[in-house]
């Protein structure tokens, strides 16, 4: 539920229709990925990481992903 005047965006098509609701999506083309890389590099876009797990603990990362609401992304680090 979105409060009056609130906004919601979903990459899974879950925002619905109406004012303040946006369903977003992009094809993973070279052009789109380069644009995203540029936005990350210049600080326009940031991706908050709530928790980071080593690859050996990927099972714990998956449990956290399905068992709680996150305020950021969960990351898995590779050796």
PDB file of N, CA and C in Angstrom, residues 8-57:
ATOM      1  N   UNK A   8       5.799   4.696  -5.943  1.00  0.00           N
ATOM      2  CA  UNK A   8       6.338   3.340  -5.931  1.00  0.00           C
ATOM      3  C   UNK A   8       6.861   3.018  -7.330  1.00  0.00           C
ATOM      4  N   UNK A   9       7.985   2.333  -7.366  1.00  0.00           N
ATOM      5  CA  UNK A   9       8.548   1.847  -8.632  1.00  0.00           C
ATOM      6  C   UNK A   9       8.860   0.369  -8.440  1.00  0.00           C
ATOM      7  N   UNK A  10       8.597  -0.406  -9.460  1.00  0.00           N
ATOM      8  CA  UNK A  10       8.840  -1.845  -9.385  1.00  0.00           C
ATOM      9  C   UNK A  10       9.478  -2.340 -10.671  1.00  0.00           C
ATOM     10  N   UNK A  11      10.493  -3.164 -10.526  1.00  0.00           N
ATOM     11  CA  UNK A  11      11.095  -3.797 -11.700  1.00  0.00           C
ATOM     12  C   UNK A  11      10.406  -5.120 -12.007  1.00  0.00           C
ATOM     13  N   UNK A  12       9.468  -5.514 -11.148  1.00  0.00           N
ATOM     14  CA  UNK A  12       8.755  -6.779 -11.346  1.00  0.00           C
ATOM     15  C   UNK A  12       7.321  -6.564 -11.821  1.00  0.00           C
ATOM     16  N   UNK A  13       6.970  -5.329 -12.168  1.00  0.00           N
ATOM     17  CA  UNK A  13       5.623  -5.044 -12.647  1.00  0.00           C
ATOM     18  C   UNK A  13       4.591  -4.981 -11.539  1.00  0.00           C
ATOM     19  N   UNK A  14       5.029  -4.830 -10.291  1.00  0.00           N
ATOM     20  CA  UNK A  14       4.115  -4.868  -9.149  1.00  0.00           C
ATOM     21  C   UNK A  14       3.614  -3.493  -8.713  1.00  0.00           C
ATOM     22  N   UNK A  15       4.023  -2.418  -9.383  1.00  0.00           N
ATOM     23  CA  UNK A  15       3.611  -1.074  -8.964  1.00  0.00           C
ATOM     24  C   UNK A  15       2.152  -0.808  -9.272  1.00  0.00           C
ATOM     25  N   UNK A  16       1.592  -1.508 -10.236  1.00  0.00           N
ATOM     26  CA  UNK A  16       0.210  -1.256 -10.613  1.00  0.00           C
ATOM     27  C   UNK A  16       0.102  -0.052 -11.519  1.00  0.00           C
ATOM     28  N   UNK A  17      -1.119   0.427 -11.690  1.00  0.00           N
ATOM     29  CA  UNK A  17      -1.377   1.574 -12.549  1.00  0.00           C
ATOM     30  C   UNK A  17      -1.881   2.733 -11.716  1.00  0.00           C
ATOM     31  N   UNK A  18      -1.555   3.935 -12.155  1.00  0.00           N
ATOM     32  CA  UNK A  18      -2.082   5.120 -11.492  1.00  0.00           C
ATOM     33  C   UNK A  18      -0.999   6.113 -11.161  1.00  0.00           C
ATOM     34  N   UNK A  19      -1.412   7.278 -10.628  1.00  0.00           N
ATOM     35  CA  UNK A  19      -0.451   8.328 -10.292  1.00  0.00           C
ATOM     36  C   UNK A  19       0.575   7.847  -9.263  1.00  0.00           C
ATOM     37  N   UNK A  20       1.832   8.191  -9.478  1.00  0.00           N
ATOM     38  CA  UNK A  20       2.897   7.830  -8.548  1.00  0.00           C
ATOM     39  C   UNK A  20       3.358   6.396  -8.640  1.00  0.00           C
ATOM     40  N   UNK A  21       2.854   5.657  -9.609  1.00  0.00           N
ATOM     41  CA  UNK A  21       3.230   4.248  -9.758  1.00  0.00           C
ATOM     42  C   UNK A  21       3.956   4.068 -11.084  1.00  0.00           C
ATOM     43  N   UNK A  22       5.137   3.467 -11.026  1.00  0.00           N
ATOM     44  CA  UNK A  22       5.943   3.283 -12.226  1.00  0.00           C
ATOM     45  C   UNK A  22       6.497   1.866 -12.260  1.00  0.00           C
ATOM     46  N   UNK A  23       6.231   1.170 -13.323  1.00  0.00           N
ATOM     47  CA  UNK A  23       6.862  -0.125 -13.561  1.00  0.00           C
ATOM     48  C   UNK A  23       8.041   0.126 -14.498  1.00  0.00           C
ATOM     49  N   UNK A  24       9.223  -0.259 -14.059  1.00  0.00           N
ATOM     50  CA  UNK A  24      10.425   0.022 -14.828  1.00  0.00           C
ATOM     51  C   UNK A  24      11.059  -1.263 -15.320  1.00  0.00           C
ATOM     52  N   UNK A  25      11.723  -1.167 -16.433  1.00  0.00           N
ATOM     53  CA  UNK A  25      12.417  -2.323 -16.966  1.00  0.00           C
ATOM     54  C   UNK A  25      13.301  -1.902 -18.114  1.00  0.00           C
ATOM     55  N   UNK A  26      14.353  -2.629 -18.326  1.00  0.00           N
ATOM     56  CA  UNK A  26      15.259  -2.328 -19.431  1.00  0.00           C
ATOM     57  C   UNK A  26      15.925  -3.622 -19.880  1.00  0.00           C
ATOM     58  N   UNK A  27      16.135  -3.719 -21.159  1.00  0.00           N
ATOM     59  CA  UNK A  27      16.861  -4.863 -21.700  1.00  0.00           C
ATOM     60  C   UNK A  27      18.343  -4.717 -21.355  1.00  0.00           C
ATOM     61  N   UNK A  28      19.002  -5.809 -21.004  1.00  0.00           N
ATOM     62  CA  UNK A  28      20.425  -5.730 -20.644  1.00  0.00           C
ATOM     63  C   UNK A  28      21.327  -5.599 -21.873  1.00  0.00           C
ATOM     64  N   UNK A  29      21.138  -4.520 -22.619  1.00  0.00           N
ATOM     65  CA  UNK A  29      21.956  -4.294 -23.806  1.00  0.00           C
ATOM     66  C   UNK A  29      23.266  -3.626 -23.399  1.00  0.00           C
ATOM     67  N   UNK A  30      24.240  -3.664 -24.275  1.00  0.00           N
ATOM     68  CA  UNK A  30      25.522  -3.001 -24.008  1.00  0.00           C
ATOM     69  C   UNK A  30      25.301  -1.526 -23.728  1.00  0.00           C
ATOM     70  N   UNK A  31      24.467  -0.878 -24.510  1.00  0.00           N
ATOM     71  CA  UNK A  31      24.194   0.552 -24.328  1.00  0.00           C
ATOM     72  C   UNK A  31      23.595   0.832 -22.947  1.00  0.00           C
ATOM     73  N   UNK A  32      22.613   0.048 -22.528  1.00  0.00           N
ATOM     74  CA  UNK A  32      22.003   0.257 -21.213  1.00  0.00           C
ATOM     75  C   UNK A  32      22.988  -0.008 -20.083  1.00  0.00           C
ATOM     76  N   UNK A  33      23.780  -1.058 -20.202  1.00  0.00           N
ATOM     77  CA  UNK A  33      24.750  -1.368 -19.157  1.00  0.00           C
ATOM     78  C   UNK A  33      25.840  -0.298 -19.067  1.00  0.00           C
ATOM     79  N   UNK A  34      26.270   0.238 -20.198  1.00  0.00           N
ATOM     80  CA  UNK A  34      27.259   1.326 -20.183  1.00  0.00           C
ATOM     81  C   UNK A  34      26.672   2.573 -19.546  1.00  0.00           C
ATOM     82  N   UNK A  35      25.405   2.863 -19.827  1.00  0.00           N
ATOM     83  CA  UNK A  35      24.743   4.017 -19.214  1.00  0.00           C
ATOM     84  C   UNK A  35      24.669   3.849 -17.698  1.00  0.00           C
ATOM     85  N   UNK A  36      24.282   2.665 -17.232  1.00  0.00           N
ATOM     86  CA  UNK A  36      24.240   2.405 -15.802  1.00  0.00           C
ATOM     87  C   UNK A  36      25.614   2.531 -15.166  1.00  0.00           C
ATOM     88  N   UNK A  37      26.630   1.999 -15.837  1.00  0.00           N
ATOM     89  CA  UNK A  37      27.999   2.100 -15.314  1.00  0.00           C
ATOM     90  C   UNK A  37      28.405   3.557 -15.163  1.00  0.00           C
ATOM     91  N   UNK A  38      28.041   4.392 -16.134  1.00  0.00           N
ATOM     92  CA  UNK A  38      28.350   5.818 -16.053  1.00  0.00           C
ATOM     93  C   UNK A  38      27.636   6.488 -14.893  1.00  0.00           C
ATOM     94  N   UNK A  39      26.373   6.143 -14.675  1.00  0.00           N
ATOM     95  CA  UNK A  39      25.612   6.719 -13.559  1.00  0.00           C
ATOM     96  C   UNK A  39      26.195   6.301 -12.211  1.00  0.00           C
ATOM     97  N   UNK A  40      26.665   5.064 -12.128  1.00  0.00           N
ATOM     98  CA  UNK A  40      27.326   4.609 -10.906  1.00  0.00           C
ATOM     99  C   UNK A  40      28.652   5.331 -10.704  1.00  0.00           C
ATOM    100  N   UNK A  41      29.417   5.470 -11.783  1.00  0.00           N
ATOM    101  CA  UNK A  41      30.742   6.089 -11.695  1.00  0.00           C
ATOM    102  C   UNK A  41      30.668   7.556 -11.284  1.00  0.00           C
ATOM    103  N   UNK A  42      29.657   8.289 -11.788  1.00  0.00           N
ATOM    104  CA  UNK A  42      29.590   9.719 -11.454  1.00  0.00           C
ATOM    105  C   UNK A  42      28.766  10.001 -10.198  1.00  0.00           C
ATOM    106  N   UNK A  43      28.262   8.957  -9.553  1.00  0.00           N
ATOM    107  CA  UNK A  43      27.550   9.133  -8.296  1.00  0.00           C
ATOM    108  C   UNK A  43      26.071   9.472  -8.433  1.00  0.00           C
ATOM    109  N   UNK A  44      25.563   9.559  -9.661  1.00  0.00           N
ATOM    110  CA  UNK A  44      24.147   9.850  -9.862  1.00  0.00           C
ATOM    111  C   UNK A  44      23.284   8.711  -9.324  1.00  0.00           C
ATOM    112  N   UNK A  45      23.763   7.496  -9.482  1.00  0.00           N
ATOM    113  CA  UNK A  45      23.049   6.305  -9.031  1.00  0.00           C
ATOM    114  C   UNK A  45      23.874   5.614  -7.970  1.00  0.00           C
ATOM    115  N   UNK A  46      23.218   5.226  -6.888  1.00  0.00           N
ATOM    116  CA  UNK A  46      23.912   4.427  -5.877  1.00  0.00           C
ATOM    117  C   UNK A  46      23.025   3.246  -5.523  1.00  0.00           C
ATOM    118  N   UNK A  47      23.642   2.172  -5.164  1.00  0.00           N
ATOM    119  CA  UNK A  47      22.922   0.954  -4.807  1.00  0.00           C
ATOM    120  C   UNK A  47      23.294   0.624  -3.358  1.00  0.00           C
ATOM    121  N   UNK A  48      22.352   0.832  -2.428  1.00  0.00           N
ATOM    122  CA  UNK A  48      22.664   0.537  -1.031  1.00  0.00           C
ATOM    123  C   UNK A  48      22.790  -0.969  -0.801  1.00  0.00           C
ATOM    124  N   UNK A  49      23.838  -1.377  -0.118  1.00  0.00           N
ATOM    125  CA  UNK A  49      24.059  -2.780   0.219  1.00  0.00           C
ATOM    126  C   UNK A  49      23.740  -2.946   1.702  1.00  0.00           C
ATOM    127  N   UNK A  50      22.728  -3.748   2.000  1.00  0.00           N
ATOM    128  CA  UNK A  50      22.356  -3.976   3.401  1.00  0.00           C
ATOM    129  C   UNK A  50      23.297  -4.965   4.061  1.00  0.00           C
ATOM    130  N   UNK A  51      23.665  -6.012   3.327  1.00  0.00           N
ATOM    131  CA  UNK A  51      24.546  -7.040   3.878  1.00  0.00           C
ATOM    132  C   UNK A  51      25.320  -7.692   2.751  1.00  0.00           C
ATOM    133  N   UNK A  52      26.507  -8.170   3.095  1.00  0.00           N
ATOM    134  CA  UNK A  52      27.360  -8.838   2.130  1.00  0.00           C
ATOM    135  C   UNK A  52      27.761 -10.198   2.699  1.00  0.00           C
ATOM    136  N   UNK A  53      27.693 -11.212   1.861  1.00  0.00           N
ATOM    137  CA  UNK A  53      28.000 -12.575   2.285  1.00  0.00           C
ATOM    138  C   UNK A  53      29.087 -13.150   1.403  1.00  0.00           C
ATOM    139  N   UNK A  54      30.055 -13.877   1.992  1.00  0.00           N
ATOM    140  CA  UNK A  54      31.021 -14.594   1.151  1.00  0.00           C
ATOM    141  C   UNK A  54      30.311 -15.734   0.441  1.00  0.00           C
ATOM    142  N   UNK A  55      30.852 -16.156  -0.680  1.00  0.00           N
ATOM    143  CA  UNK A  55      30.242 -17.212  -1.481  1.00  0.00           C
ATOM    144  C   UNK A  55      29.947 -18.465  -0.648  1.00  0.00           C
ATOM    145  N   UNK A  56      30.799 -18.770   0.293  1.00  0.00           N
ATOM    146  CA  UNK A  56      30.597 -19.967   1.117  1.00  0.00           C
ATOM    147  C   UNK A  56      29.337 -19.871   1.981  1.00  0.00           C
ATOM    148  N   UNK A  57      28.795 -18.652   2.159  1.00  0.00           N
ATOM    149  CA  UNK A  57      27.591 -18.463   2.971  1.00  0.00           C
ATOM    150  C   UNK A  57      26.389 -18.046   2.120  1.00  0.00           C
TER     151      UNK A  57
END
